[in-house]
Coordinates of C-alpha atoms in Angstrom, one line a residue:
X1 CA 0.0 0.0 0.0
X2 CA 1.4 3.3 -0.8
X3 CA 2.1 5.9 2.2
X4 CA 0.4 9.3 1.8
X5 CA 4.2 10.7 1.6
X6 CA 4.7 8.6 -1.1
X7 CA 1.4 10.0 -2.5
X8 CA 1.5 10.4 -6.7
X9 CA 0.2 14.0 -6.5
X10 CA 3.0 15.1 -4.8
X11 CA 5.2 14.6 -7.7
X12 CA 6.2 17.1 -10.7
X13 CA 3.9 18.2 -13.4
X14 CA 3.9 20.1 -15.9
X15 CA 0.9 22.1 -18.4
X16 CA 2.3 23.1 -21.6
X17 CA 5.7 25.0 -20.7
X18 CA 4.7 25.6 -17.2
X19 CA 6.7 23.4 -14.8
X20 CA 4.6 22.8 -11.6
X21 CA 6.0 21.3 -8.2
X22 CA 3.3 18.7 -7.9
X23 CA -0.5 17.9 -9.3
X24 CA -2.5 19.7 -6.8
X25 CA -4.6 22.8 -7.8
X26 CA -6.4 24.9 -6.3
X27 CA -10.1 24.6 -8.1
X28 CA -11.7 27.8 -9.4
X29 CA -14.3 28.9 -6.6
X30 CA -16.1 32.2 -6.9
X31 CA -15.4 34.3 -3.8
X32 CA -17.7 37.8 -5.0
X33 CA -14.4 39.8 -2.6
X34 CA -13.7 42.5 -5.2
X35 CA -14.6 46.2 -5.1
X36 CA -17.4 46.9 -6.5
X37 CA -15.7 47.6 -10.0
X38 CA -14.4 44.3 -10.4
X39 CA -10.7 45.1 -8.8
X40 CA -9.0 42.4 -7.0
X41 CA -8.0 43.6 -3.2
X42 CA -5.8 43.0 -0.6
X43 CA -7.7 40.3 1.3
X44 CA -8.1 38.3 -2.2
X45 CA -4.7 38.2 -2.4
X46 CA -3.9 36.8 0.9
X47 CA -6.1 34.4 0.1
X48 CA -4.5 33.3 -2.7
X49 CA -1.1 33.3 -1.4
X50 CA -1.8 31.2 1.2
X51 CA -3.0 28.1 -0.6
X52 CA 0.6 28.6 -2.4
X53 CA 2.5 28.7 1.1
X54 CA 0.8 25.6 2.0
X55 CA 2.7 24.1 -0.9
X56 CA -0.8 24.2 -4.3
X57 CA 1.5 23.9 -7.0
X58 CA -1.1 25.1 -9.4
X59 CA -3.8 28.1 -7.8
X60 CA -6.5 29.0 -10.5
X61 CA -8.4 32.0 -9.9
X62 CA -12.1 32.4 -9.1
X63 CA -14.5 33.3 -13.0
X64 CA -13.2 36.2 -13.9
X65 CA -15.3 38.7 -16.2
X66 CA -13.4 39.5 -19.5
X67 CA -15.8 42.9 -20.7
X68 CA -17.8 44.7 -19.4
X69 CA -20.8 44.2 -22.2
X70 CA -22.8 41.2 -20.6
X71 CA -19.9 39.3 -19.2
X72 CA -19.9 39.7 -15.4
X73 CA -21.7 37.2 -13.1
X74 CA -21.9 38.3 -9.5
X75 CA -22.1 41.6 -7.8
X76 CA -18.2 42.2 -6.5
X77 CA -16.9 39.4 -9.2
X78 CA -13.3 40.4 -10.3
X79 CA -12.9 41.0 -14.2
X80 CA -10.0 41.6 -16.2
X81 CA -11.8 44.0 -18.4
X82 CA -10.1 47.3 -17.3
X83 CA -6.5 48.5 -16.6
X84 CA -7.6 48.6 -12.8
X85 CA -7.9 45.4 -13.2
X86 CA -4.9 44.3 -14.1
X87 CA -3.3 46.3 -11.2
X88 CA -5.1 44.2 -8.7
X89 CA -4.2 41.2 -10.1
X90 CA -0.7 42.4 -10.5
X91 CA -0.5 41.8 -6.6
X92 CA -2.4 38.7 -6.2
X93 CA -0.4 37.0 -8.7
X94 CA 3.1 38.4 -6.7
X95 CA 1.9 36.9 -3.8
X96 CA 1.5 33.0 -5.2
X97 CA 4.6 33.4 -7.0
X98 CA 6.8 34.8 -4.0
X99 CA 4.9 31.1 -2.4
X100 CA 6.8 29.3 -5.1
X101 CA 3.2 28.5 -7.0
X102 CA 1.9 29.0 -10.4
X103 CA -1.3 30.9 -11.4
X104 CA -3.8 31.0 -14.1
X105 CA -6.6 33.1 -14.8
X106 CA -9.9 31.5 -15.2
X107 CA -11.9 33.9 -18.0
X108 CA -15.7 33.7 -17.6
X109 CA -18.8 35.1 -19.3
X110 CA -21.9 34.0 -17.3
X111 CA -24.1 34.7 -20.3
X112 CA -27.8 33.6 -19.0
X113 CA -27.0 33.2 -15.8
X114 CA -25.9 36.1 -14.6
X115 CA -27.3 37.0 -11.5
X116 CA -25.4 40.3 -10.8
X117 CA -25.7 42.1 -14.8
X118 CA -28.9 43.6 -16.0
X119 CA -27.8 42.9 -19.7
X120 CA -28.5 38.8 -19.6
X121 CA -27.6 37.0 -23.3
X122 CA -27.5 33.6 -24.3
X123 CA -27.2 31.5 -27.5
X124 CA -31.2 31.6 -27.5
X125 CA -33.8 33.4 -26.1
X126 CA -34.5 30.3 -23.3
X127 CA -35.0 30.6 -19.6
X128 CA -32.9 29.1 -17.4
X129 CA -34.0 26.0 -15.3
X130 CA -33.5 26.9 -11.8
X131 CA -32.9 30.0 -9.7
X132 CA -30.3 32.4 -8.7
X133 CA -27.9 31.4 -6.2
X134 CA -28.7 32.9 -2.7
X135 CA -24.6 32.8 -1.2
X136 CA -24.0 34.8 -4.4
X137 CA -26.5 37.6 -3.4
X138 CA -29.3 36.1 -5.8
X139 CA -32.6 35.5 -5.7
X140 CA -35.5 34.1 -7.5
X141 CA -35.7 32.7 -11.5
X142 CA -32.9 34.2 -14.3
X143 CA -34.5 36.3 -16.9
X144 CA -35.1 35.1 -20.6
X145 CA -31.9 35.9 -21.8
X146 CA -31.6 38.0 -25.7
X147 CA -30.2 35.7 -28.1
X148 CA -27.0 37.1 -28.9
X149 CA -26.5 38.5 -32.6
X150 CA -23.8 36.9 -35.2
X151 CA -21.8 40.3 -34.5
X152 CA -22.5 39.9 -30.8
X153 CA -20.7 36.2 -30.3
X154 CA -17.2 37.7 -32.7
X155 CA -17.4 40.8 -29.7
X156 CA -17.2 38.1 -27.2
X157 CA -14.5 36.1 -29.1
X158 CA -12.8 39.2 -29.2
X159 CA -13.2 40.3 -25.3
X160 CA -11.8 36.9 -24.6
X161 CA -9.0 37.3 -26.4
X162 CA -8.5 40.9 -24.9
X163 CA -8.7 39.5 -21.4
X164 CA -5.9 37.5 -22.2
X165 CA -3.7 39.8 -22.9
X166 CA -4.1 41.4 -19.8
X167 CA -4.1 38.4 -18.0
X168 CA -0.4 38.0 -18.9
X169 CA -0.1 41.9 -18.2
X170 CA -1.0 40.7 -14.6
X171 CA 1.2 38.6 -14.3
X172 CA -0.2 35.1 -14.6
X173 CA 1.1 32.2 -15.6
X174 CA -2.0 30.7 -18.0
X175 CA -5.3 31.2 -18.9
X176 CA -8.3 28.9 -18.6
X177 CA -11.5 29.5 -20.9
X178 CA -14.6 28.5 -18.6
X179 CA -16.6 26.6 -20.9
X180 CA -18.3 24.5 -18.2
X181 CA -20.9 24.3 -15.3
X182 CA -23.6 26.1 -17.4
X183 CA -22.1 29.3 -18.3
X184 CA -22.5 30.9 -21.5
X185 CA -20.0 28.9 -23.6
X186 CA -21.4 25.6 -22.1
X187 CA -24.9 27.6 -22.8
X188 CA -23.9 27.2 -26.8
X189 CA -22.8 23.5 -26.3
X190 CA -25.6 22.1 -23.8
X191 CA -29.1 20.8 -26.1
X192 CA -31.7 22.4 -24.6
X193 CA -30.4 26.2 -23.8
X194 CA -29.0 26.7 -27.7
X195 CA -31.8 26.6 -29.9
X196 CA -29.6 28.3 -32.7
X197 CA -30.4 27.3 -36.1
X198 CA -26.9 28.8 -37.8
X199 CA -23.7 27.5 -37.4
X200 CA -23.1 27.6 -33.5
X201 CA -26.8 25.0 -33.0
X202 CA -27.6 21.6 -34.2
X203 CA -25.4 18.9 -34.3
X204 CA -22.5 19.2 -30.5
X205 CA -19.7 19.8 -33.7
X206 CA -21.8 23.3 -34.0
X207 CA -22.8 23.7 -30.7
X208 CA -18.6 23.1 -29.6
X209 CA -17.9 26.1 -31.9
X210 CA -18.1 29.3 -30.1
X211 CA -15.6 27.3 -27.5
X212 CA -12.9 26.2 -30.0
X213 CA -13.3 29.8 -31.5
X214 CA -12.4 31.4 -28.0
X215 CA -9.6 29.0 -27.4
X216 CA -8.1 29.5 -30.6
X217 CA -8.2 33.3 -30.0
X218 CA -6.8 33.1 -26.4
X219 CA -3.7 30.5 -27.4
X220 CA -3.0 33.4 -30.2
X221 CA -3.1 36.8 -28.4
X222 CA -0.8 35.0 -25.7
X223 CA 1.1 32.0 -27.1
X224 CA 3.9 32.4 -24.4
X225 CA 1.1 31.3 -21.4
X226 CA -0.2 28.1 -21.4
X227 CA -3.9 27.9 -22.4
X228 CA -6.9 25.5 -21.5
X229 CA -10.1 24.9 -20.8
X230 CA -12.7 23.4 -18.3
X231 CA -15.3 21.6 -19.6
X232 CA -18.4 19.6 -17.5
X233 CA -21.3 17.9 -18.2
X234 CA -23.3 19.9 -14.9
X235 CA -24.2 23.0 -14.3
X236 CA -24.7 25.2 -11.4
X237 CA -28.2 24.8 -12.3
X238 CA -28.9 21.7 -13.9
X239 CA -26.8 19.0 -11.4
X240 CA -27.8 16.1 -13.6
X241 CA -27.7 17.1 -17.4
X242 CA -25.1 15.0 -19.4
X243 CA -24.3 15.1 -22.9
X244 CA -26.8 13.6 -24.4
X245 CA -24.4 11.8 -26.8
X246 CA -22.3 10.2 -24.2
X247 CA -19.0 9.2 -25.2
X248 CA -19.7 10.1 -28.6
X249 CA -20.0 13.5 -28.0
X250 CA -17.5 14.0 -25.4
X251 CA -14.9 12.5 -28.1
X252 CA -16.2 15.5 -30.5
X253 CA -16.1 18.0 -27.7
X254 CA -12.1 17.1 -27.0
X255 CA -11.1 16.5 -30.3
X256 CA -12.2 20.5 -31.3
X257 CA -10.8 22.1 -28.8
X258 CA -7.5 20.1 -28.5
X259 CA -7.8 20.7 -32.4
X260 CA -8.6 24.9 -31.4
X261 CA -5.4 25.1 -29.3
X262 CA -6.2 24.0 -25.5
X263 CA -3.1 22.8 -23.8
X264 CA -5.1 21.1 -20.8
X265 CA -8.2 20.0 -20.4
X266 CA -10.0 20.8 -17.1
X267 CA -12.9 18.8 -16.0
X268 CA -15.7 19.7 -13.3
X269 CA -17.5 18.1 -11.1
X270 CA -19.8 21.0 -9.7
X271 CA -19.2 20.0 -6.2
X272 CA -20.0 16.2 -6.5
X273 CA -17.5 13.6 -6.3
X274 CA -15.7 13.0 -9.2
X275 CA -16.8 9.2 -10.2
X276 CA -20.4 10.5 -9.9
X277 CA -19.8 12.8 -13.1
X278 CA -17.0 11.5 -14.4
X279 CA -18.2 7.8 -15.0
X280 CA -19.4 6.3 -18.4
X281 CA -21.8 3.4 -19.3
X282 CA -19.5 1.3 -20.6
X283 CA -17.4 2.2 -17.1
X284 CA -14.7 4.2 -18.5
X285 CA -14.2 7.7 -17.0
X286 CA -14.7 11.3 -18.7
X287 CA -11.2 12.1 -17.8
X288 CA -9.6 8.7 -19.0
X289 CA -11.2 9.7 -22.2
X290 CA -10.2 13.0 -22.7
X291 CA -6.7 12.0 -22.3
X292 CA -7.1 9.1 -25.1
X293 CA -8.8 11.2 -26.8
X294 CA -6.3 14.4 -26.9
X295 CA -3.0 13.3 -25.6
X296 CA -3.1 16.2 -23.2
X297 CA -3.0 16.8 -19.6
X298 CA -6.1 16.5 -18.0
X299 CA -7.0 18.1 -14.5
X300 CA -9.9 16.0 -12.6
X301 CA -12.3 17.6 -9.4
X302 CA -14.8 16.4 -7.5
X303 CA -13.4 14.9 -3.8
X304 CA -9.6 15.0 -4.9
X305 CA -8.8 15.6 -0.9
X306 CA -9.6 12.3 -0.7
X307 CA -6.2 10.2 -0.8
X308 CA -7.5 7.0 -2.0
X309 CA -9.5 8.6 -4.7
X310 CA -6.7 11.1 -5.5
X311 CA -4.2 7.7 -5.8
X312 CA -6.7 5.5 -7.8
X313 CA -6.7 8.4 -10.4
X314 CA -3.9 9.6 -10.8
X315 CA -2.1 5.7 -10.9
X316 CA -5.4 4.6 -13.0
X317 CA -4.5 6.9 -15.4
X318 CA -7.6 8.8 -15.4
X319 CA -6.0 11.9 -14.9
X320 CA -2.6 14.2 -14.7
X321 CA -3.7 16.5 -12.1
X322 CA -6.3 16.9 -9.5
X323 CA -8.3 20.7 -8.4
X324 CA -9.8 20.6 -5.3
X325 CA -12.0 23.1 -4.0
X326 CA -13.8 22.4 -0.6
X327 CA -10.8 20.1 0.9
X328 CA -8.4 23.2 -0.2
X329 CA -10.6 26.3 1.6
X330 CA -10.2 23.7 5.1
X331 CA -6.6 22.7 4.3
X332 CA -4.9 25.8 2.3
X333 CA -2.0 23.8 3.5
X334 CA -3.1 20.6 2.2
X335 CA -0.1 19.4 0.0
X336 CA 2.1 20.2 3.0
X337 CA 0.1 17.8 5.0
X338 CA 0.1 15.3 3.1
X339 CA 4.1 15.2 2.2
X340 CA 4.0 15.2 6.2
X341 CA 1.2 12.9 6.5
X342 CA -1.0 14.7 8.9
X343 CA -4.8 14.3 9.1
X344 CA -7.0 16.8 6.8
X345 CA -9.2 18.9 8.2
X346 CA -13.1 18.3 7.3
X347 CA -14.8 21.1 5.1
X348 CA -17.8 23.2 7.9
X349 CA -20.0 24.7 5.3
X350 CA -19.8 27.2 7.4
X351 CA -17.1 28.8 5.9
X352 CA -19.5 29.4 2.4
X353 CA -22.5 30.6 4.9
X354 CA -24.5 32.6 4.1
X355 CA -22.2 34.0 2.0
X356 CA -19.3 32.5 0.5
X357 CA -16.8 35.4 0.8
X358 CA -13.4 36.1 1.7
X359 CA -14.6 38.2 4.4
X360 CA -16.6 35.2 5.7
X361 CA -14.2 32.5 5.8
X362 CA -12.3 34.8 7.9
X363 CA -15.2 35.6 10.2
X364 CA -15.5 31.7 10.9
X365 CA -11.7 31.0 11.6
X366 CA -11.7 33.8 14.1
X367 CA -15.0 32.6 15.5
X368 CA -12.9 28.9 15.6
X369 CA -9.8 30.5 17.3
X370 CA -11.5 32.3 19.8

């Protein structure tokens, strides 16, 4: 049996050209911290640092707006749509590096279901299934979103790319395009929210489209950063859609956007463990078959604070890297504890109640020390 200090994801890796000092990353989680104007502050990047002085090799950022059109999501969401925001992210990204970790920036455009814009677009004029998420200051059903124009979807291609850009003027190491977990790129590729009958709807090879396009775009406007992409079959909304293809599908999904550009593929879990959603009917996994698929390095989520889990698929070959989100806000330190084999901490969900903040998770470890 292999010893937690022996553990595989404490091993090298590397995405592209970026050289990493081991497979854990720290999983994109929406925090809603920034001023009001989408500017990244102090206390964010503190937060950030620290999961790269407890030894996260790889720290993604939260979404991150790329225009200010339709893009953002929350209320206090960062963006990286203005100079001021680069200089906030110009310090957050300091701070992880000083740590000795690596940071990319996750680029987002909530499309539909964005709960903090007034100016709601999608790939059709379809309402989505659910309602607004209360610990991101929502409330009540989303909006019918405006079908966004032919002109419309090149702007967003466009603001994309622009992001990038200053995404390596703030210093990060990568760039992730958020096409998962029902925003509005995986808006265009999920059945039931693109109704389009041009060349972004119909068959998952259009629906894929406006994703490959955006990829493409990113991995030119910054070739020197390595670029990805995190793809999922559940939304924030919809915890049980999968493509309705199955491994068909998912094998035309990889194959465009490996084919657009993507270095990486990153796939989610939406806060379910990761052989719930990753697992096929003929009992292969999602992530096994990305890598077949694309011969690229694939990141899994869903439970990866979970040593066994994290073991079984990383050996299994299921995947090259593991995000974890809820087992990193308890353990910021968790790769240090494992090389040391101490116990993890459990996840309170108090730390993402009733707000999931910075400011909160703060509030609850001085409530703990005190």
């Amino acid at each position: 049996m292999t010893t937690t200090v022996e553990h595989p994801a404490l091993t090298p890796a590397t995405l592209g050209d970026l050289a990493l000092r081991n497979r854990y990353a720290v999983a994109p989680m929406s925090r809603v911290s920034a001023r009001p104007d989408g500017t990244p502050t102090g206390e964010m990047a503190d937060y950030y640092a620290e999961f790269a002085r407890g030894g996260f090799g790889l720290v993604f950022s939260e979404g991150t707006y790329p225009d200010s059109a339709a893009s953002q999501g929350y209320l206090n969401q960062p963006g990286l749509a203005r100079d001021e925001h680069v200089a906030g992210w110009r310090v957050v990204t300091a701070g992880v590096r000083a740590a000795g970790g690596r940071m990319i920036a996750q680029l987002m455009h909530a499309g539909a279901i964005a709960q903090g814009h007034p100016n709601t677009v999608g790939p059709s004029a379809v309402q989505p299934r659910g309602e607004k998420m209360r610990a991101y200051g929502g409330s009540g059903p989303w909006p019918v979103p405006r079908e966004l124009t032919a002109a419309e979807i090149d702007d967003i291609v466009d603001g994309f790319a622009a992001a990038a850009v200053r995404a390596r003027q703030a210093g990060f190491d990568g760039v992730e395009v958020h096409a998962a977990n029902g925003y509005l790129l995986d808006q265009f590729l999920t059945d039931y929210t693109n109704q389009r009958t041009d060349s972004y709807g119909g068959p998952v090879a259009n629906r894929i489209r406006l994703t490959a396009q955006v990829v493409t775009a990113v991995a030119e406007a910054v070739p020197e950063l390595v670029t990805g992409v995190r793809l999922s079959q559940t939304k924030v909304n919809d915890f049980t859609y999968r493509w309705p293809g199955g491994r068909a599908d998912a094998e035309v999904i990889f194959a465009a956007v490996a084919e657009a550009g993507a270095q990486y593929l990153h796939i989610a879990s939406e806060g379910r463990n990761w052989l719930e959603t990753a697992k096929l009917a003929d009992g292969g996994t999602i992530t096994a078959l990305a890598r077949q698929v694309t011969g690229l390095p694939v990141i899994a989520n869903g439970g990866m604070h979970d040593l066994a889990q994290a073991h079984e698929v990383l050996a299994g070959g299921h995947a090259d890297l593991l995000s974890i989100g809820h087992g990193a806000l308890a353990n910021p330190d968790l790769p240090a504890r494992v090389a040391a084999a101490e116990p993890l901490a459990e996840f309170d969900r108090a730390m993402v109640s009733p707000t999931v903040t910075v400011a909160n998770a703060r509030r609850w470890r001085e409530s703990r020390q005190a």
